[in-house]
Short mmCIF file of C-alpha atoms in Angstrom, two decimals:
data_model
loop_
_atom_site.label_atom_id
_atom_site.label_comp_id
_atom_site.label_asym_id
_atom_site.label_seq_id
_atom_site.Cartn_x
_atom_site.Cartn_y
_atom_site.Cartn_z
CA MET A 234 1.64 118.90 -127.99
CA LYS A 235 2.19 121.47 -130.70
CA ASP A 236 5.02 122.53 -133.03
CA VAL A 237 6.05 118.94 -133.76
CA ASN A 238 6.38 116.92 -136.97
CA LEU A 239 4.66 113.58 -137.41
CA ILE A 240 7.00 111.44 -139.52
CA GLY A 241 5.67 108.57 -141.70
CA ASN A 242 2.91 107.99 -144.19
CA GLY A 243 -0.87 107.89 -144.06
CA PRO A 244 -1.52 104.22 -145.01
CA ASP A 245 1.05 103.10 -142.43
CA ALA A 246 -0.51 105.25 -139.65
CA LEU A 247 -4.02 104.02 -140.49
CA SER A 248 -2.82 100.39 -140.20
CA LYS A 249 -1.77 101.19 -136.63
CA VAL A 250 -5.10 102.64 -135.41
CA THR A 251 -6.19 100.71 -132.27
CA MET A 252 -9.13 102.76 -131.02
CA LEU A 253 -11.62 105.34 -132.35
CA GLY A 254 -13.44 107.94 -130.25
CA THR A 255 -17.11 108.95 -130.59
CA ASP A 256 -16.28 112.66 -130.79
CA LEU A 257 -16.23 113.20 -134.59
CA GLN A 258 -15.80 116.87 -135.45
CA VAL A 259 -16.15 118.10 -139.01
CA SER A 260 -14.83 121.56 -139.98
CA ASP A 261 -17.50 123.99 -141.24
CA GLY A 262 -14.88 125.71 -143.42
CA ILE A 263 -15.00 125.52 -147.17
CA TRP A 264 -12.15 123.26 -148.22
CA THR A 265 -11.12 122.20 -151.73
CA CYS A 266 -8.77 119.71 -153.27
CA GLY A 267 -7.58 119.84 -156.87
CA LYS A 268 -4.84 120.21 -159.47
CA GLU A 269 -4.28 121.78 -162.91
CA GLY A 270 -7.03 124.34 -162.36
CA GLN A 271 -9.69 121.82 -161.32
CA SER A 272 -11.06 121.67 -157.76
CA VAL A 273 -13.71 119.80 -155.82
CA PRO A 274 -15.17 120.61 -152.39
CA VAL A 275 -13.99 118.27 -149.60
CA GLY A 276 -14.85 117.72 -145.96
CA VAL A 277 -12.24 117.77 -143.18
CA GLY A 278 -12.86 115.94 -139.90
CA CYS A 279 -11.82 113.08 -137.65
CA PRO A 280 -12.66 111.60 -134.30
CA THR A 281 -9.95 111.18 -131.64
CA ILE A 282 -7.84 108.22 -132.56
CA LYS A 283 -5.28 106.05 -130.76
CA ILE A 284 -2.31 104.88 -132.89
CA SER A 285 -0.08 102.12 -131.47
CA SER A 286 3.20 103.81 -132.60
CA MET A 287 4.42 106.85 -134.48
CA THR A 288 7.65 108.75 -134.91
CA VAL A 289 7.39 112.32 -133.59
CA GLY A 290 10.07 114.96 -134.10
CA GLY A 291 10.36 118.67 -133.41
CA THR A 292 12.27 121.36 -131.65
CA ALA A 293 10.75 121.14 -128.19
CA VAL A 294 8.49 118.59 -126.46
CA GLN A 295 7.30 119.10 -122.88
CA GLY A 296 5.51 116.61 -120.71
CA ARG A 297 4.28 113.14 -121.60
#
């Protein structure tokens, strides 16, 4: 699926994780997080996860 919005909040979604995959992928890009002119390098990555429920909205969804 692409071009959809996942509606909710992070802590709620994390409380609904029921399974984790073993396929962790970490981006090799250079990412930063910061505010007010300060920044710190961060990593971005996640294995495949299964979440018991989530609200999905968007303009077009095909298949299931």
